[in-house]
CSV table of C-alpha atoms and ligand atoms in Angstrom, one decimal:
chain,number,residue,atom,x,y,z
I,62,MET,CA,-11.9,-21.9,2.7
I,63,GLY,CA,-11.3,-18.5,1.1
I,64,GLY,CA,-8.3,-16.5,1.6
I,65,ILE,CA,-7.5,-13.5,3.9
I,66,ILE,CA,-6.2,-10.2,2.7
I,67,LEU,CA,-4.1,-7.6,4.5
I,68,THR,CA,-2.8,-4.5,2.9
I,69,GLY,CA,-2.5,-0.8,3.7
I,70,ASP,CA,-1.2,2.7,3.2
I,71,ARG,CA,1.0,5.1,5.2
I,72,PRO,CA,-0.8,8.2,6.4
I,73,THR,CA,1.9,10.5,5.0
I,74,GLY,CA,-0.4,12.3,2.5
I,75,ARG,CA,-3.5,12.0,0.4
I,76,LEU,CA,-3.6,8.9,-1.9
I,77,HIS,CA,-2.6,9.3,-5.5
I,78,LEU,CA,-3.0,7.6,-8.9
I,79,GLY,CA,0.0,5.4,-8.2
I,80,HIS,CA,-1.9,3.9,-5.2
I,81,TYR,CA,-5.0,3.6,-7.3
I,82,ALA,CA,-3.3,1.7,-10.2
I,83,GLY,CA,-0.9,-0.3,-8.0
I,84,SER,CA,-3.2,-1.4,-5.2
I,85,LEU,CA,-6.6,0.4,-4.5
I,86,ARG,CA,-8.4,-0.6,-7.7
I,87,ARG,CA,-7.4,-4.2,-7.2
I,88,ARG,CA,-8.4,-4.1,-3.5
I,89,VAL,CA,-11.9,-3.0,-4.4
I,90,GLU,CA,-12.2,-5.8,-7.0
I,91,LEU,CA,-11.0,-8.4,-4.5
I,92,GLN,CA,-13.4,-7.1,-1.9
I,93,ASN,CA,-16.3,-7.4,-4.3
I,94,SER,CA,-15.2,-10.8,-5.7
I,95,GLY,CA,-16.6,-12.7,-2.7
I,96,ASN,CA,-13.5,-14.9,-2.8
I,97,PHE,CA,-12.1,-13.8,0.5
I,98,ASP,CA,-13.3,-14.6,4.0
I,99,GLU,CA,-11.7,-11.6,5.7
I,100,LEU,CA,-10.2,-8.4,4.4
I,101,TYR,CA,-8.0,-6.0,6.5
I,102,PHE,CA,-7.0,-2.6,5.3
I,103,MET,CA,-4.5,-0.9,7.5
I,104,ILE,CA,-3.6,2.8,8.0
I,105,ALA,CA,0.0,2.4,8.8
I,106,ASP,CA,0.5,5.3,11.3
I,107,VAL,CA,3.2,3.5,13.3
I,108,GLN,CA,5.2,3.0,10.1
I,109,ALA,CA,4.6,6.5,9.1
I,110,LEU,CA,6.1,7.7,12.3
I,111,THR,CA,9.3,5.9,11.7
I,112,ASP,CA,10.3,8.7,9.3
I,113,ASN,CA,7.8,11.4,10.5
I,114,PHE,CA,8.4,11.0,14.3
I,115,ASP,CA,9.1,14.8,14.4
I,116,ARG,CA,5.8,15.6,12.5
I,117,PRO,CA,3.1,13.8,14.4
I,118,GLN,CA,0.5,16.4,13.1
I,119,ARG,CA,1.2,15.3,9.6
I,120,VAL,CA,0.4,11.6,10.4
I,121,ARG,CA,-2.7,12.6,12.5
I,122,GLN,CA,-4.1,14.7,9.7
I,123,ASN,CA,-3.5,12.1,7.0
I,124,VAL,CA,-5.3,9.2,8.9
I,125,ILE,CA,-8.6,10.7,8.0
I,126,GLU,CA,-7.4,11.6,4.5
I,127,VAL,CA,-6.5,8.0,3.7
I,128,ALA,CA,-9.8,6.8,5.2
I,129,LEU,CA,-11.7,9.2,2.9
I,130,ASP,CA,-9.7,8.2,-0.1
I,131,TRP,CA,-10.4,4.5,0.6
I,132,LEU,CA,-14.1,5.0,1.0
I,133,SER,CA,-14.4,7.1,-2.1
I,134,CYS,CA,-12.7,4.4,-4.1
I,135,GLY,CA,-15.3,2.0,-3.0
I,136,ILE,CA,-13.8,0.2,-0.1
I,137,ASP,CA,-16.8,-1.0,1.9
I,138,PRO,CA,-16.7,-1.2,5.7
I,139,SER,CA,-19.4,-3.8,5.7
I,140,LYS,CA,-17.1,-6.1,3.8
I,141,ALA,CA,-13.6,-5.2,5.1
I,142,SER,CA,-12.1,-4.1,8.4
I,143,LEU,CA,-10.5,-0.6,8.0
I,144,PHE,CA,-8.2,-0.1,10.9
I,145,VAL,CA,-5.4,2.1,12.4
I,146,GLN,CA,-2.1,0.3,13.1
I,147,SER,CA,-1.2,2.0,16.4
I,148,TYR,CA,-4.5,0.9,18.0
I,149,VAL,CA,-3.6,-2.8,17.5
I,150,THR,CA,-0.8,-2.9,20.1
I,151,GLU,CA,-0.4,-6.6,19.6
I,152,LEU,CA,1.5,-5.8,16.4
I,153,THR,CA,4.2,-4.1,18.4
I,154,GLU,CA,4.7,-7.0,20.7
I,155,MET,CA,5.0,-9.4,17.7
I,156,THR,CA,7.6,-7.1,16.2
I,157,ILE,CA,9.8,-7.5,19.2
I,158,TYR,CA,9.7,-11.3,18.9
I,159,PHE,CA,10.4,-11.2,15.2
I,160,MET,CA,13.4,-9.0,15.7
I,161,ASN,CA,15.2,-12.0,17.1
I,162,LEU,CA,14.7,-13.8,13.8
I,163,VAL,CA,16.3,-11.2,11.5
I,164,THR,CA,19.9,-10.2,11.2
I,165,VAL,CA,21.1,-6.6,10.8
I,166,SER,CA,22.9,-7.5,7.6
I,167,ARG,CA,19.7,-9.0,6.2
I,168,LEU,CA,17.9,-5.7,6.8
I,169,GLU,CA,20.7,-3.8,5.2
I,170,ARG,CA,20.3,-5.7,2.0
I,171,ASN,CA,16.6,-4.7,1.5
I,172,PRO,CA,16.6,-2.7,-1.8
I,173,THR,CA,13.5,-0.7,-1.0
I,174,VAL,CA,14.8,0.4,2.4
I,175,LYS,CA,18.2,1.2,0.8
I,176,SER,CA,16.6,3.6,-1.7
I,177,GLU,CA,14.3,5.1,0.8
I,178,ILE,CA,17.2,5.8,3.1
I,179,GLN,CA,19.0,7.6,0.3
I,180,MET,CA,15.9,9.5,-0.6
I,181,ARG,CA,15.4,10.7,2.9
I,182,GLN,CA,19.0,11.6,3.3
I,183,PHE,CA,19.4,9.8,6.5
I,184,GLU,CA,23.0,8.9,5.7
I,185,ARG,CA,24.5,7.4,8.8
I,186,ASN,CA,21.7,8.7,11.1
I,187,ILE,CA,19.1,6.1,10.3
I,188,PRO,CA,16.5,5.8,13.0
I,189,ALA,CA,16.4,2.2,14.3
I,190,GLY,CA,12.7,2.2,14.0
I,191,PHE,CA,12.8,3.1,10.3
I,192,PHE,CA,15.5,0.5,9.7
I,193,CYS,CA,13.3,-2.2,11.2
I,194,TYR,CA,10.0,-1.3,9.6
I,195,PRO,CA,10.2,-4.4,7.3
I,196,ILE,CA,10.0,-6.5,10.5
I,197,SER,CA,7.0,-4.5,11.7
I,198,GLN,CA,5.4,-5.1,8.3
I,199,ALA,CA,5.9,-8.8,8.8
I,200,SER,CA,3.8,-8.5,12.0
I,201,ASP,CA,1.0,-6.6,10.2
I,202,ILE,CA,0.8,-9.4,7.6
I,203,THR,CA,1.1,-12.4,9.9
I,204,ALA,CA,-1.1,-11.1,12.7
I,205,PHE,CA,-4.1,-11.5,10.4
I,206,LYS,CA,-2.9,-14.8,8.9
I,207,ALA,CA,-3.0,-13.1,5.5
I,208,THR,CA,-2.8,-15.4,2.5
I,209,VAL,CA,-2.7,-12.6,-0.1
I,210,VAL,CA,-1.0,-9.2,0.1
I,211,PRO,CA,-2.0,-7.0,-2.9
I,212,VAL,CA,0.7,-4.2,-3.2
I,213,GLY,CA,2.9,-2.4,-5.7
I,214,GLU,CA,6.2,-3.7,-6.8
I,215,ASP,CA,8.2,-1.7,-4.2
I,216,GLN,CA,6.7,-3.9,-1.5
I,217,ALA,CA,8.1,-7.2,-3.0
I,218,PRO,CA,11.2,-7.1,-0.7
I,219,MET,CA,8.9,-6.7,2.4
I,220,ILE,CA,6.8,-9.7,1.5
I,221,GLU,CA,10.0,-11.7,0.9
I,222,GLN,CA,11.2,-10.7,4.3
I,223,THR,CA,7.9,-11.7,5.9
I,224,ARG,CA,8.0,-15.1,4.2
I,225,GLU,CA,11.5,-15.7,5.7
I,226,ILE,CA,10.3,-14.8,9.2
I,227,VAL,CA,7.2,-17.0,8.8
I,228,HIS,CA,9.5,-19.9,7.8
I,229,LYS,CA,11.9,-19.3,10.7
I,230,PHE,CA,9.2,-18.9,13.3
I,231,ASN,CA,7.3,-22.0,12.3
I,232,SER,CA,10.4,-24.2,12.1
I,233,LEU,CA,11.6,-23.0,15.5
I,234,TYR,CA,8.4,-22.9,17.4
I,235,GLY,CA,5.8,-24.9,15.4
I,236,GLU,CA,3.3,-24.2,12.7
I,237,VAL,CA,1.5,-21.1,13.9
I,238,LEU,CA,2.0,-18.5,11.1
I,239,VAL,CA,0.6,-18.6,7.6
I,240,MET,CA,2.8,-18.1,4.6
I,241,PRO,CA,1.6,-15.0,2.6
I,242,ASN,CA,1.7,-14.5,-1.1
I,243,ILE,CA,2.3,-11.2,-2.9
I,244,MET,CA,-0.3,-10.1,-5.5
I,245,LEU,CA,1.2,-7.7,-7.9
I,246,PRO,CA,-0.8,-5.7,-10.5
I,247,ASP,CA,-1.2,-7.7,-13.7
I,248,ASN,CA,-0.5,-4.7,-15.8
I,249,LYS,CA,3.3,-3.8,-15.8
I,250,ALA,CA,2.6,0.0,-15.9
I,251,CYS,CA,0.7,-0.3,-12.7
I,252,MET,CA,3.5,-1.9,-10.7
I,253,ARG,CA,5.3,1.2,-10.2
I,254,LEU,CA,3.5,4.2,-11.8
I,255,PRO,CA,6.0,7.0,-12.5
I,256,GLY,CA,5.5,10.5,-11.2
I,257,THR,CA,4.2,13.3,-13.5
I,258,ASP,CA,7.9,14.5,-13.7
I,259,GLY,CA,8.9,11.2,-15.2
I,260,LYS,CA,10.7,10.1,-12.1
I,261,ALA,CA,10.7,6.3,-11.3
I,262,LYS,CA,7.8,6.4,-8.8
I,263,MET,CA,4.8,8.6,-8.1
I,264,SER,CA,5.3,9.1,-4.4
I,265,LYS,CA,3.9,11.4,-1.7
I,266,SER,CA,7.4,12.1,-0.6
I,267,LEU,CA,8.5,13.3,-4.0
I,268,GLY,CA,5.8,15.8,-4.8
I,269,ASN,CA,5.1,14.4,-8.3
I,270,CYS,CA,1.6,13.1,-7.7
I,271,ILE,CA,-1.9,13.4,-9.2
I,272,TYR,CA,-4.1,13.0,-6.1
I,273,LEU,CA,-7.4,11.2,-6.1
I,274,SER,CA,-8.9,14.3,-4.4
I,275,ASP,CA,-7.4,16.8,-6.8
I,276,ASP,CA,-10.1,18.9,-8.5
I,277,ARG,CA,-10.7,18.8,-12.3
I,278,GLU,CA,-8.6,21.9,-13.1
I,279,THR,CA,-5.6,20.8,-10.9
I,280,VAL,CA,-5.6,17.4,-12.7
I,281,ARG,CA,-5.9,19.0,-16.1
I,282,GLN,CA,-2.9,21.3,-15.3
I,283,LYS,CA,-0.8,18.5,-14.0
I,284,ILE,CA,-1.5,16.3,-17.0
I,285,MET,CA,-0.9,19.1,-19.5
I,286,SER,CA,2.6,19.8,-18.0
I,287,MET,CA,3.6,16.1,-17.8
I,288,PHE,CA,6.9,14.8,-18.9
I,289,THR,CA,6.9,13.2,-22.4
I,290,ASP,CA,9.7,12.8,-24.9
I,291,PRO,CA,12.0,15.8,-24.7
I,292,THR,CA,13.2,15.2,-28.3
I,293,HIS,CA,9.6,15.3,-29.7
I,294,ILE,CA,9.5,19.0,-30.5
I,295,LYS,CA,7.5,19.4,-33.7
I,296,ILE,CA,4.3,17.4,-34.3
I,297,THR,CA,5.9,15.8,-37.3
I,298,ASP,CA,8.9,14.5,-35.3
I,299,PRO,CA,8.9,10.8,-34.5
I,300,GLY,CA,8.2,10.4,-30.8
I,301,LYS,CA,9.5,7.9,-28.2
I,302,ILE,CA,7.2,5.6,-26.2
I,303,GLU,CA,9.7,4.2,-23.7
I,304,GLY,CA,10.1,6.5,-20.8
I,305,ASN,CA,7.2,8.7,-22.0
I,306,THR,CA,5.1,9.2,-18.9
I,307,VAL,CA,1.9,10.0,-20.8
I,308,PHE,CA,2.1,6.5,-22.5
I,309,THR,CA,2.9,4.8,-19.3
I,310,TYR,CA,-0.3,6.3,-17.8
I,311,LEU,CA,-2.2,5.3,-20.9
I,312,ASP,CA,-0.9,1.7,-20.5
I,313,ALA,CA,-2.2,1.9,-16.9
I,314,PHE,CA,-5.6,3.5,-17.4
I,315,CYS,CA,-6.8,3.3,-21.0
I,316,SER,CA,-9.1,0.8,-22.6
I,317,ASP,CA,-10.4,0.4,-26.2
I,318,GLU,CA,-13.8,2.0,-25.2
I,319,HIS,CA,-11.9,5.2,-24.3
I,320,PHE,CA,-10.8,5.5,-27.9
I,321,GLU,CA,-14.4,5.1,-29.1
I,322,ARG,CA,-15.4,7.9,-26.7
I,323,TYR,CA,-12.5,10.4,-26.9
I,324,LEU,CA,-10.2,9.6,-29.8
I,325,PRO,CA,-12.1,7.6,-32.4
I,326,GLU,CA,-9.5,8.3,-35.2
I,327,PHE,CA,-7.4,5.6,-33.6
I,328,ALA,CA,-8.6,2.0,-32.9
I,329,CYS,CA,-6.6,1.2,-29.8
I,330,LEU,CA,-3.5,2.1,-27.9
I,331,ASP,CA,-1.1,0.1,-30.1
I,332,ASP,CA,-2.5,2.0,-33.1
I,333,LEU,CA,-1.9,5.4,-31.4
I,334,LYS,CA,1.6,4.3,-30.3
I,335,GLU,CA,2.5,3.3,-33.8
I,336,HIS,CA,1.4,6.7,-35.2
I,337,TYR,CA,3.2,8.6,-32.4
I,338,GLN,CA,6.4,6.8,-33.2
I,339,LYS,CA,6.2,7.5,-36.8
I,340,GLY,CA,5.5,11.2,-36.3
I,341,GLY,CA,2.4,13.3,-36.8
I,342,VAL,CA,0.8,13.0,-33.4
I,343,GLY,CA,1.3,16.0,-31.0
I,344,ASP,CA,1.8,15.8,-27.2
I,345,VAL,CA,-1.2,18.1,-26.6
I,346,LYS,CA,-3.4,15.5,-28.3
I,347,ILE,CA,-2.3,12.6,-26.2
I,348,LYS,CA,-2.4,14.7,-23.0
I,349,LYS,CA,-5.9,15.8,-23.7
I,350,PHE,CA,-6.9,12.2,-24.3
I,351,LEU,CA,-5.2,11.1,-21.1
I,352,ASN,CA,-7.0,13.9,-19.3
I,353,ASN,CA,-10.4,12.7,-20.5
I,354,ILE,CA,-9.6,9.2,-19.2
I,355,ILE,CA,-8.3,10.3,-15.8
I,356,GLN,CA,-11.2,12.7,-15.3
I,357,GLU,CA,-13.6,9.9,-16.1
I,358,THR,CA,-11.8,7.6,-13.6
I,359,LEU,CA,-11.7,10.2,-10.8
I,360,GLU,CA,-15.2,11.7,-11.1
I,361,PRO,CA,-17.1,9.0,-9.2
I,362,ILE,CA,-14.3,9.0,-6.6
I,363,ARG,CA,-14.6,12.8,-6.1
I,364,GLN,CA,-18.4,12.5,-5.8
I,365,ARG,CA,-18.3,9.8,-3.2
I,366,ARG,CA,-15.6,11.7,-1.3
I,367,SER,CA,-17.8,14.8,-1.1
I,368,GLU,CA,-20.5,12.7,0.5
I,369,PHE,CA,-18.2,11.1,3.1
I,370,GLU,CA,-16.7,14.5,4.0
I,371,LYS,CA,-20.2,15.6,5.2
I,372,ASP,CA,-20.0,13.1,8.0
I,373,ILE,CA,-16.5,12.9,9.4
I,374,PRO,CA,-17.5,11.5,12.8
I,375,TYR,CA,-19.0,8.5,11.0
I,376,VAL,CA,-15.7,7.9,9.2
I,377,TYR,CA,-13.8,7.8,12.5
I,378,GLU,CA,-16.5,5.4,13.8
I,379,ILE,CA,-15.8,3.1,10.8
I,380,LEU,CA,-12.1,3.1,11.7
I,381,LYS,CA,-12.8,2.4,15.4
I,382,LYS,CA,-15.0,-0.5,14.7
I,383,GLY,CA,-12.5,-1.9,12.2
I,384,SER,CA,-9.7,-1.4,14.6
I,385,ASP,CA,-11.6,-3.4,17.3
I,386,ARG,CA,-12.1,-6.3,14.9
I,387,ALA,CA,-8.4,-6.2,13.9
I,388,ARG,CA,-7.4,-6.2,17.5
I,389,GLU,CA,-9.4,-9.3,18.2
I,390,LYS,CA,-7.9,-11.2,15.3
I,391,ALA,CA,-4.3,-10.1,16.1
I,392,GLY,CA,-4.9,-11.0,19.8
I,393,GLN,CA,-5.8,-14.6,18.8
I,394,THR,CA,-2.6,-15.0,16.7
I,395,LEU,CA,-0.5,-13.4,19.4
I,396,TYR,CA,-1.9,-15.9,21.9
I,397,GLU,CA,-1.0,-18.8,19.7
I,398,MET,CA,2.5,-17.3,19.1
I,399,ARG,CA,3.1,-16.9,22.9
I,400,SER,CA,2.0,-20.5,23.5
I,401,ALA,CA,4.3,-21.8,20.8
I,402,MET,CA,7.2,-19.7,22.2
I,403,GLN,CA,6.5,-21.1,25.6
I,404,ILE,CA,6.0,-17.7,27.2
I,405,ASN,CA,2.4,-18.3,28.2
I,406,TYR,CA,3.3,-19.0,31.9
I,407,PHE,CA,0.0,-18.2,33.5
I,408,ASP,CA,-2.3,-20.0,31.0
I,409,ASP,CA,-0.4,-23.3,31.2
I,410,ALA,CA,-1.8,-25.4,34.1
I,411,GLU,CA,0.5,-28.2,33.1
I,412,LEU,CA,3.6,-26.0,33.5
I,413,ILE,CA,2.6,-25.0,37.0
I,414,ARG,CA,1.8,-28.5,38.0
I,415,GLN,CA,5.2,-29.8,36.7
I,416,GLN,CA,7.1,-27.1,38.5
I,417,ALA,CA,5.2,-27.7,41.7
I,418,GLU,CA,5.9,-31.5,41.4
I,419,LYS,CA,9.6,-30.7,40.9
I,420,TYR,CA,9.8,-28.8,44.1
I,421,SER,CA,7.4,-30.9,46.1
I,422,GLY,CA,10.2,-33.1,47.6
I,423,ASN,CA,11.8,-30.0,49.1
I,424,GLU,CA,9.2,-29.5,51.9
V,1364,ATP,P1,5.6,7.3,1.0
V,1364,ATP,O1,6.4,8.2,0.1
V,1364,ATP,O2,5.2,8.0,2.3
V,1364,ATP,O3,6.3,6.0,1.2
V,1364,ATP,P2,4.0,6.2,-1.0
V,1364,ATP,O4,3.5,7.1,-2.1
V,1364,ATP,O5,5.2,5.3,-1.4
V,1364,ATP,O6,4.3,7.0,0.3
V,1364,ATP,P3,2.8,4.0,0.5
V,1364,ATP,O7,1.8,4.4,1.5
V,1364,ATP,O8,4.2,3.7,1.0
V,1364,ATP,O9,2.8,5.2,-0.6
V,1364,ATP,O10,2.3,2.8,-0.4
V,1364,ATP,C1,1.0,2.2,-0.3
V,1364,ATP,C2,0.8,1.2,-1.4
V,1364,ATP,O11,0.7,1.8,-2.6
V,1364,ATP,C3,1.8,0.1,-1.5
V,1364,ATP,O12,1.2,-1.1,-1.8
V,1364,ATP,C4,2.7,0.6,-2.6
V,1364,ATP,O13,3.3,-0.5,-3.3
V,1364,ATP,C5,1.6,1.2,-3.5
V,1364,ATP,N1,2.2,2.3,-4.3
V,1364,ATP,C6,2.7,3.5,-3.9
V,1364,ATP,N2,3.2,4.2,-4.9
V,1364,ATP,C7,3.0,3.5,-6.0
V,1364,ATP,C8,3.2,3.7,-7.4
V,1364,ATP,N3,3.8,4.9,-7.8
V,1364,ATP,N4,2.9,2.8,-8.3
V,1364,ATP,C9,2.3,1.7,-7.9
V,1364,ATP,N5,2.0,1.4,-6.6
V,1364,ATP,C10,2.4,2.3,-5.7
V,1365,MG,MG1,6.1,4.1,0.3
């Protein structure tokens, strides 16, 4: 039997190169590999509301943006179920049961949540919903009995938390849930692509993104003003590779063929790096090279997007159909969970018979 995939994105903005490198590109490969029986791609609107509850319009608008970005990257609704989290209400019920299996101190230890709390300046006023979103993520993964979760590195603590919940649920109530495995990008630069400003992570919330839907000129401008090595002033100065965002992006996106096409004076990335470190290679040259590569990557995505944009009702229809399928699957898992937890009072004829027998002497 092949595996099952679940992964998703928060509808908090259009998708960017970090999503593409960290997750989207891999998703499309996995979808087309034929190695998986079921694929579920979720638009995490419930999770987006945990820190955008006062901006429901933002979430509403970005549901369609994420769907368009997915379709333009090659996600195929005939092979995968594309769905909206809030429509699958079973997930919410599962979250309530899972909350019993996790302590507050365990949630406080989650490093991703910790840094997100800092970034959002919640300080002591952390919404309980936001604090608990790793539990809700465990529901998203387990509801579909996902075996593989392809995500960026920032999601590793969430998968770890999910695995603990699966272990606890199964040992308490019986083997119902499937243990999921994280699938990280195999290329280190893709695990956490930095922002164009050189900050640790390209993130919708930090405003340092190159969006998949940016036009050619916007992409060019963002690349030409990217953070490099601040001590590399003259072309002849030796340059640093570590922490140089242009090189991190080249690590993530460039192949030897790109050199043949756009920079034939160098054989490969290692060759370019060596020369840059020695001195003699200017930032404008490496930025122009990166721009060629990124434009080549984004062009087919832009073209497909413009096609899907012509039929928005069809895109909503894709999401509705996928949501119906997702709901059916989550419903099955929830049914099994309720039975294992012994709260399936009305489906259990044996329970009713036993209770009736117990009281039958009292007539
Ligand atoms: P937000 O700021 O709203 O959290 P985000 O940019 O972090 O948005 P998410 O929707 O939280 O995006 O993440 C969706 C998926 O993309 C996750 O699997 C995450 O690991 C991956 N991802 C997001 N940003 C990056 C990045 N810069 N590099 C690699 N993967 C990323
Ligand atoms: Mg995020």
